[in-house]
Backbone as numpy.savetxt, mean C-alpha at the origin, in Angstrom:
# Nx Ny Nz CAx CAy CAz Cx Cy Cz
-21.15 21.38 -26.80 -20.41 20.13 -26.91 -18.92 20.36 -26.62
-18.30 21.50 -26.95 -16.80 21.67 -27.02 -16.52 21.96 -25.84
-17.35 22.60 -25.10 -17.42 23.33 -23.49 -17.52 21.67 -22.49
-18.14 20.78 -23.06 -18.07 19.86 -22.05 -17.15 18.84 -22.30
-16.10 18.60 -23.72 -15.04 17.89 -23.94 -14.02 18.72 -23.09
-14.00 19.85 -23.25 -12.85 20.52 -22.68 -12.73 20.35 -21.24
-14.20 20.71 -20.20 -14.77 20.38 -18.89 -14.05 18.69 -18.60
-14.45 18.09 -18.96 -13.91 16.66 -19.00 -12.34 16.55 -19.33
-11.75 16.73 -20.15 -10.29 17.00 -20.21 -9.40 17.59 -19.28
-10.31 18.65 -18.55 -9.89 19.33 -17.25 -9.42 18.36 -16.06
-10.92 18.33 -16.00 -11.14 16.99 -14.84 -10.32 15.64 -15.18
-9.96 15.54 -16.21 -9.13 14.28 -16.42 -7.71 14.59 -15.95
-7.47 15.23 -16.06 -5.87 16.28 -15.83 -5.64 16.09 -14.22
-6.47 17.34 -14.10 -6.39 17.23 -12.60 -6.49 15.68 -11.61
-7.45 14.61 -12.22 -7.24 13.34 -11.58 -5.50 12.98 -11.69
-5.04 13.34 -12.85 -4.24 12.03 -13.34 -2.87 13.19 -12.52
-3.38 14.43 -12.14 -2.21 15.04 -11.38 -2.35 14.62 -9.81
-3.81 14.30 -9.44 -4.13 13.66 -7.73 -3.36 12.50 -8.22
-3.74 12.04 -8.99 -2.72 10.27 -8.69 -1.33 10.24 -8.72
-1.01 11.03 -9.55 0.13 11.53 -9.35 1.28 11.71 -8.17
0.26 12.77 -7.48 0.83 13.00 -6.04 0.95 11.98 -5.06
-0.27 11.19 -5.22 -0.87 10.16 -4.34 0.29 9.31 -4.48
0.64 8.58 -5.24 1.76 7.71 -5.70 2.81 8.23 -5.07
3.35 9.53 -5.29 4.26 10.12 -4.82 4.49 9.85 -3.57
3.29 10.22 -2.86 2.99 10.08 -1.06 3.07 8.52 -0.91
2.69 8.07 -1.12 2.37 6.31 -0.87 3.96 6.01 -0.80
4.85 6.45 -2.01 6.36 5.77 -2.22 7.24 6.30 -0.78
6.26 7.14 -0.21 7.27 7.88 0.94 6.59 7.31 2.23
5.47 6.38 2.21 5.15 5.94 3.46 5.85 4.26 3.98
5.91 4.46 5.67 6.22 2.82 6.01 4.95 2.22 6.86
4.93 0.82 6.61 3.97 0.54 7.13 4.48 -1.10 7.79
4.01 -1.16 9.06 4.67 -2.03 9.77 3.63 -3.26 9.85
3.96 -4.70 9.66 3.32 -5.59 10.05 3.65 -6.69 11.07
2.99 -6.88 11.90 3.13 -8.27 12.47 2.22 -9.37 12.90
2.97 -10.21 13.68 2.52 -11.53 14.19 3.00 -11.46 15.09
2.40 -12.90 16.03 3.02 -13.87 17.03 2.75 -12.35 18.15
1.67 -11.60 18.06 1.78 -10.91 18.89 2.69 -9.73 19.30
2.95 -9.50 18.49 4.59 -7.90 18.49 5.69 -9.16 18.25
5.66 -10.14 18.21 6.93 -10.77 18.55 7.80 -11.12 16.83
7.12 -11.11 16.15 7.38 -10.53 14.78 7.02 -9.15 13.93
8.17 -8.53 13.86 7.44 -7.17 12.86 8.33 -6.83 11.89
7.52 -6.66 10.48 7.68 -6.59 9.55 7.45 -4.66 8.82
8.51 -4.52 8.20 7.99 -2.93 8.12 8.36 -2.59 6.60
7.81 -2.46 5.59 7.66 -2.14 4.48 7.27 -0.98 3.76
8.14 -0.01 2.60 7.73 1.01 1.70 6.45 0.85 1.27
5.68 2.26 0.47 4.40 1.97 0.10 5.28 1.35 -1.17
5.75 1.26 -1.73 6.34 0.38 -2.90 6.54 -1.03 -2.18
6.75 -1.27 -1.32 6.31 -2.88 -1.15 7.85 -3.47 -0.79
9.27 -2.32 -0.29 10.46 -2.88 -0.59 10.61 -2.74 1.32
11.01 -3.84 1.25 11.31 -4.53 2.95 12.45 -3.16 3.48
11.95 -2.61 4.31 13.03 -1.68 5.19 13.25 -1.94 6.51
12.80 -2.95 7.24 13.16 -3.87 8.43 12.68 -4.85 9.16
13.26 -6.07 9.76 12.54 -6.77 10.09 12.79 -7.50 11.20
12.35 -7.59 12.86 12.84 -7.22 13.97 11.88 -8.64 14.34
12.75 -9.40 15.16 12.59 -10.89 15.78 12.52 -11.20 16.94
12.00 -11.52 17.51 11.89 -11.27 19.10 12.74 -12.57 19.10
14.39 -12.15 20.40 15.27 -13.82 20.44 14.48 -15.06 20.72
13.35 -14.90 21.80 12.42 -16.20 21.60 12.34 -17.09 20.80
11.82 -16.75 19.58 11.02 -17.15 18.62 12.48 -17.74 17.91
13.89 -17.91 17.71 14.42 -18.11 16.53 14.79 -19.61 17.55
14.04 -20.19 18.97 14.47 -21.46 19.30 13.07 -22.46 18.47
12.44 -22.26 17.88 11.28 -22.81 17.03 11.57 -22.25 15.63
12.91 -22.81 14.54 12.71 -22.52 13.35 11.91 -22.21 12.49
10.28 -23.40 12.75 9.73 -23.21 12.22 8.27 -22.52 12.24
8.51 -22.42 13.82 7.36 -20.88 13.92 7.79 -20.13 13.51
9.45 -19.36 13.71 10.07 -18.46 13.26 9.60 -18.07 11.53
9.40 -19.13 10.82 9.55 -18.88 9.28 7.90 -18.59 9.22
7.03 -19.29 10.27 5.59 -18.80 10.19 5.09 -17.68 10.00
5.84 -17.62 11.24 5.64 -15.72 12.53 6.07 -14.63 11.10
6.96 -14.71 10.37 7.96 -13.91 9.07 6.76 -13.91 8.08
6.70 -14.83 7.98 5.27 -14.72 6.78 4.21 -13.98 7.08
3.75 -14.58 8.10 2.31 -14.41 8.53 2.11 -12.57 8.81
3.46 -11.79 9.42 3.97 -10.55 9.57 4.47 -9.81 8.27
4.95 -10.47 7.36 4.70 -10.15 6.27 3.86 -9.95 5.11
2.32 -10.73 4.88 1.68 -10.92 4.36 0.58 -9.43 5.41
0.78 -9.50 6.73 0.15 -8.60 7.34 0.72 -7.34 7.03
1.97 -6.83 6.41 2.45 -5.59 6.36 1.75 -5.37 4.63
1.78 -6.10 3.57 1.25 -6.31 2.31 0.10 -5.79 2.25
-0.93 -6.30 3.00 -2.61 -6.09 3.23 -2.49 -4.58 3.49
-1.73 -3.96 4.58 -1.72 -2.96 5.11 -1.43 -1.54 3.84
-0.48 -1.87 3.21 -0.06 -1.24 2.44 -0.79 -1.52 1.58
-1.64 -2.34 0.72 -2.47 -2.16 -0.08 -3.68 -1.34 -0.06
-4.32 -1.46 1.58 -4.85 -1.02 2.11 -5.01 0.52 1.71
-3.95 1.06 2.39 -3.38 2.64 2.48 -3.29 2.94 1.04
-2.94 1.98 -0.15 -3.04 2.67 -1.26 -4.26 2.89 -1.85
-5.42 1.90 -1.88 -6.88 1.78 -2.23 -6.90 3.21 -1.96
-7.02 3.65 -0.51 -7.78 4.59 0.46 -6.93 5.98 -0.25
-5.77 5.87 -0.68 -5.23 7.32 -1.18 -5.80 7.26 -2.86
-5.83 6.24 -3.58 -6.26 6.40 -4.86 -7.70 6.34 -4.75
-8.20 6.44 -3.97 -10.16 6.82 -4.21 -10.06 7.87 -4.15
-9.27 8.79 -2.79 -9.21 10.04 -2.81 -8.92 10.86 -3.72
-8.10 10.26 -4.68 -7.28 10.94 -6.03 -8.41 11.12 -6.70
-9.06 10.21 -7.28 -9.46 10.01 -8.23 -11.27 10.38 -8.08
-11.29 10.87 -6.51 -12.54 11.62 -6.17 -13.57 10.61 -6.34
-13.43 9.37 -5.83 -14.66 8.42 -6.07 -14.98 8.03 -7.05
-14.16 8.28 -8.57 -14.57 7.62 -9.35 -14.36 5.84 -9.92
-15.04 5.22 -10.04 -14.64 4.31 -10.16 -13.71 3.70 -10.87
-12.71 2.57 -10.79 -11.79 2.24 -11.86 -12.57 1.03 -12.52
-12.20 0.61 -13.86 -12.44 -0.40 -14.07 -12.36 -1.78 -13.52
-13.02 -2.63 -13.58 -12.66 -4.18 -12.82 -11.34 -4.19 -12.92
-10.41 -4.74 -12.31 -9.26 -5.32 -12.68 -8.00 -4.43 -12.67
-8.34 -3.33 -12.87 -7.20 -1.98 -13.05 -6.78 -1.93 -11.65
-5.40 -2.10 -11.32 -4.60 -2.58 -10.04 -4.07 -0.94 -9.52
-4.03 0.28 -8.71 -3.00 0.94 -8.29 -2.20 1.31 -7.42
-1.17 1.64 -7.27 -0.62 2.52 -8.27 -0.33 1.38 -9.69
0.16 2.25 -10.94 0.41 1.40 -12.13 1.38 0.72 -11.84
């Protein structure tokens, strides 16, 4: 019994040091989104903090495609980066499952 609390305590360690890292890596990636065809791109931290956002002159004679094209390239850089985090925290955590609802990184 003590051999397999300890076994398990191990393995808990070592996950919570993969997520660890994983997080680490994720805060250091960019991930670019767009629309309107390249003609909006949106480029975002794995933390989710806007690091540039590039407009093709076209697009700013239609205000309100313009505010479309921004969203729609934004919401596409979001997905992306959520994306990339799912796919690094399965790896962490070696396939184990999380509970319903448990969001990561924390």
């Amino acid at each position: 019994m003590r051999g397999n609390i300890a076994q398990l305590m191990q393995q808990a360690q070592k996950m919570q040091e993969n997520m660890q890292r994983a997080q680490e890596e994720l805060a250091n990636i960019e991930v670019t989104g767009g629309a309107g065809g390249g003609m909006v791109n949106v480029t975002l931290s794995g933390r989710m903090e806007c690091r540039k956002v590039r407009i093709d002159p076209s697009v700013l004679a239609d205000p309100e495609m313009a505010e479309d094209l921004v969203a729609a390239a934004f919401n596409d850089a979001v997905n992306k980066v959520n994306a990339e985090s799912q796919e690094r925290m399965a790896a962490a955590t070696a396939g184990m499952a999380m509970p319903p609802g448990m969001k990561m990184p924390f």
